Coordinates of C-alpha atoms in Angstrom, one line a residue:
M1 CA 3.1 -17.5 -15.0
F2 CA 2.5 -14.2 -16.8
S3 CA 3.6 -10.6 -16.0
S4 CA 3.6 -6.9 -16.6
S5 CA 6.5 -4.6 -16.0
R6 CA 5.9 -4.5 -12.3
L7 CA 3.9 -7.7 -11.4
T8 CA 4.0 -11.4 -12.0
L9 CA 1.0 -13.7 -11.5
R10 CA 2.2 -17.2 -10.8
S11 CA 0.7 -20.4 -9.4
V12 CA 0.0 -20.4 -5.6
G13 CA 2.6 -22.4 -3.6
Q14 CA 2.2 -24.0 -0.2
E15 CA 4.7 -21.5 1.1
D16 CA 2.2 -18.7 0.2
L17 CA -0.6 -20.0 2.4
P18 CA 0.7 -18.9 5.8
I19 CA 1.3 -15.4 4.4
F20 CA -2.3 -15.3 3.1
H21 CA -3.4 -16.3 6.7
Q22 CA -1.5 -13.3 8.1
W23 CA -3.4 -11.0 5.7
W24 CA -6.7 -12.7 6.4
G25 CA -6.1 -12.0 10.1
D26 CA -6.1 -8.2 9.5
P27 CA -9.6 -7.0 10.6
E28 CA -9.6 -4.2 8.0
I29 CA -8.9 -6.6 5.2
M30 CA -11.5 -9.1 6.6
A31 CA -14.1 -6.3 6.6
L32 CA -13.5 -5.9 2.8
Q33 CA -13.3 -9.6 2.0
T34 CA -16.0 -11.4 3.8
D35 CA -19.6 -10.8 4.8
G36 CA -19.3 -13.2 7.6
D37 CA -18.2 -12.6 11.2
I38 CA -14.7 -11.2 11.5
R39 CA -13.0 -14.0 13.3
L40 CA -9.4 -14.5 13.9
R41 CA -9.0 -18.2 13.1
H42 CA -6.2 -20.4 13.9
E43 CA -3.6 -20.7 11.1
P44 CA -4.3 -24.3 10.2
T45 CA -8.0 -23.5 9.6
N46 CA -7.1 -20.6 7.2
V47 CA -4.3 -22.5 5.5
M48 CA -6.8 -25.4 4.7
M49 CA -9.3 -22.9 3.4
F50 CA -6.7 -21.3 1.1
D51 CA -5.4 -24.7 0.0
H52 CA -9.0 -25.6 -1.0
W53 CA -9.4 -22.4 -2.9
F54 CA -6.2 -22.8 -4.9
R55 CA -6.0 -26.5 -5.3
D56 CA -5.4 -27.6 -8.9
G57 CA -8.4 -29.2 -10.6
G58 CA -11.9 -28.2 -11.2
S59 CA -12.9 -24.9 -12.9
D60 CA -11.4 -22.5 -10.3
V61 CA -8.0 -20.9 -10.8
G62 CA -5.9 -18.7 -8.6
F63 CA -2.6 -16.8 -8.7
S64 CA -0.2 -15.4 -6.3
I65 CA 0.8 -11.8 -7.1
E66 CA 4.4 -10.8 -6.7
L67 CA 6.6 -7.9 -7.6
T68 CA 8.5 -8.8 -10.8
A69 CA 11.7 -7.0 -9.7
T70 CA 12.0 -8.7 -6.3
G71 CA 9.7 -11.7 -6.2
Q72 CA 8.0 -10.4 -3.1
L73 CA 4.5 -11.8 -2.6
I74 CA 2.0 -8.9 -2.3
G75 CA -1.4 -10.6 -2.9
F76 CA -3.5 -13.1 -4.7
T77 CA -6.3 -13.2 -7.2
N78 CA -8.8 -16.0 -7.9
V79 CA -11.5 -16.9 -10.4
W80 CA -14.2 -19.3 -9.1
G81 CA -17.7 -20.4 -9.7
A82 CA -17.1 -20.9 -13.4
Q83 CA -20.2 -21.8 -15.4
L84 CA -18.7 -23.5 -18.4
K85 CA -21.9 -23.5 -20.5
N86 CA -22.3 -19.7 -20.0
R87 CA -18.5 -19.0 -20.0
S88 CA -18.8 -16.9 -16.9
A89 CA -17.1 -16.8 -13.5
E90 CA -16.5 -14.7 -10.4
L91 CA -13.3 -12.8 -9.6
G92 CA -11.6 -11.7 -6.4
I93 CA -8.4 -10.1 -5.4
M94 CA -6.6 -9.4 -2.1
L95 CA -3.5 -7.3 -1.6
D96 CA -1.3 -6.9 1.4
R97 CA -2.3 -3.5 2.9
A98 CA 1.3 -2.3 2.6
F99 CA 0.8 -2.3 -1.2
W100 CA -2.5 -0.4 -1.5
D101 CA -2.7 2.9 -3.4
N102 CA 0.2 2.1 -5.7
G103 CA -1.7 0.9 -8.8
Y104 CA -0.9 -2.8 -8.1
G105 CA -4.5 -3.8 -7.8
T106 CA -5.4 -2.3 -11.1
E107 CA -2.4 -3.8 -12.8
A108 CA -3.1 -7.3 -11.3
M109 CA -6.8 -7.1 -12.3
H110 CA -5.8 -6.3 -15.9
L111 CA -3.5 -9.3 -16.0
V112 CA -6.1 -11.8 -14.7
V113 CA -9.0 -10.3 -16.7
R114 CA -7.0 -10.5 -19.9
Y115 CA -6.0 -14.1 -19.0
V116 CA -9.7 -15.1 -18.4
F117 CA -11.0 -13.4 -21.6
A118 CA -8.1 -13.9 -24.0
E119 CA -6.8 -17.4 -22.9
L120 CA -9.8 -19.1 -21.3
N121 CA -12.2 -17.4 -23.7
F122 CA -14.8 -16.6 -21.0
H123 CA -17.7 -14.3 -22.0
R124 CA -18.4 -12.6 -18.6
L125 CA -16.7 -11.9 -15.3
Q126 CA -18.5 -10.8 -12.1
L127 CA -17.4 -9.5 -8.7
T128 CA -19.0 -8.2 -5.6
V129 CA -17.7 -5.3 -3.6
R130 CA -18.9 -3.6 -0.4
D131 CA -20.5 -0.2 -0.8
Y132 CA -18.0 1.3 1.6
N133 CA -15.0 -0.1 -0.4
Q134 CA -14.5 3.0 -2.6
R135 CA -10.9 2.1 -3.4
A136 CA -11.9 -1.2 -4.9
Q137 CA -14.8 0.3 -6.8
R138 CA -12.4 2.8 -8.5
V139 CA -10.0 -0.1 -9.4
Y140 CA -12.8 -2.2 -10.9
S141 CA -14.2 0.7 -12.9
K142 CA -10.7 1.5 -14.3
V143 CA -10.5 -2.0 -15.6
G144 CA -13.9 -1.7 -17.2
F145 CA -16.3 -3.3 -14.7
Q146 CA -19.8 -1.7 -14.6
V147 CA -22.4 -1.8 -11.9
A148 CA -24.9 -4.6 -12.6
G149 CA -26.9 -4.3 -9.5
R150 CA -27.0 -4.0 -5.7
L151 CA -27.8 -6.4 -2.9
R152 CA -29.4 -4.1 -0.5
Q153 CA -28.6 -4.1 3.2
I154 CA -26.9 -7.5 3.0
N155 CA -23.9 -6.9 5.2
F156 CA -24.0 -5.7 8.8
R157 CA -20.8 -4.0 9.8
N158 CA -20.0 -1.5 12.5
G159 CA -23.6 -1.1 13.6
R160 CA -25.0 -0.4 10.2
W161 CA -26.4 -2.2 7.2
H162 CA -24.4 -2.0 4.0
D163 CA -25.1 -2.9 0.3
D164 CA -23.0 -5.2 -1.8
I165 CA -22.5 -3.9 -5.3
V166 CA -22.4 -6.5 -8.1
M167 CA -20.1 -5.4 -11.0
D168 CA -19.6 -7.3 -14.3
L169 CA -17.5 -7.1 -17.4
L170 CA -18.0 -8.7 -20.8
Q171 CA -15.3 -10.1 -23.0
D172 CA -16.0 -8.0 -26.1
E173 CA -16.1 -4.8 -24.0
Y174 CA -12.7 -5.5 -22.4
L175 CA -10.9 -6.7 -25.5
A176 CA -12.2 -3.8 -27.6
A177 CA -10.9 -1.3 -25.0
H178 CA -7.6 -3.0 -24.1
G179 CA -6.8 -5.7 -26.6
A180 CA -5.8 -9.3 -26.0
Y181 CA -2.0 -8.9 -25.7
P182 CA -0.5 -5.5 -25.1
A183 CA 3.2 -5.2 -25.8
S184 CA 4.0 -4.7 -22.1
S185 CA 2.8 -8.1 -20.9
T186 CA 4.2 -11.6 -21.3
M187 CA 2.1 -14.7 -21.6
P188 CA 3.2 -18.3 -21.7

């Protein structure tokens, strides 16, 4: 568990999975999170998917995001597809829609990026964002991610083709700009 003044990232508990299922069932969130069909799956199917994503072991790691003051669960973040030889991985985040536009996404991204670079000693992080998700693109840019490329017309949504934007961030870039351990965060 580690935290900032407003957020705590902690291990994912079984009690979190049904809440993740509720968020995943929101068509607006689904359109931002998956390039597959928007399907409202039964809860056991989604709970098994999330359980697989956040199971201890292997090279993937995920965290529940909660408000430090109240302990309220507001989202999750995960790092997956780690290539240990190349010290690189992919990163994702999802927040409950009720907590958008309050700076929580940026704050949570800083916490997990700092963890991956300063604690796990990874060299590179990558993420993919839809071209129509301007909010997420602003968050990722604030954290330091840069556009690395585009996957053209890869996602069909609302009768149109959309690009996916690949963004990446290097360890030395992030640590030079933000440092490893700011005074406002706590690490184990």
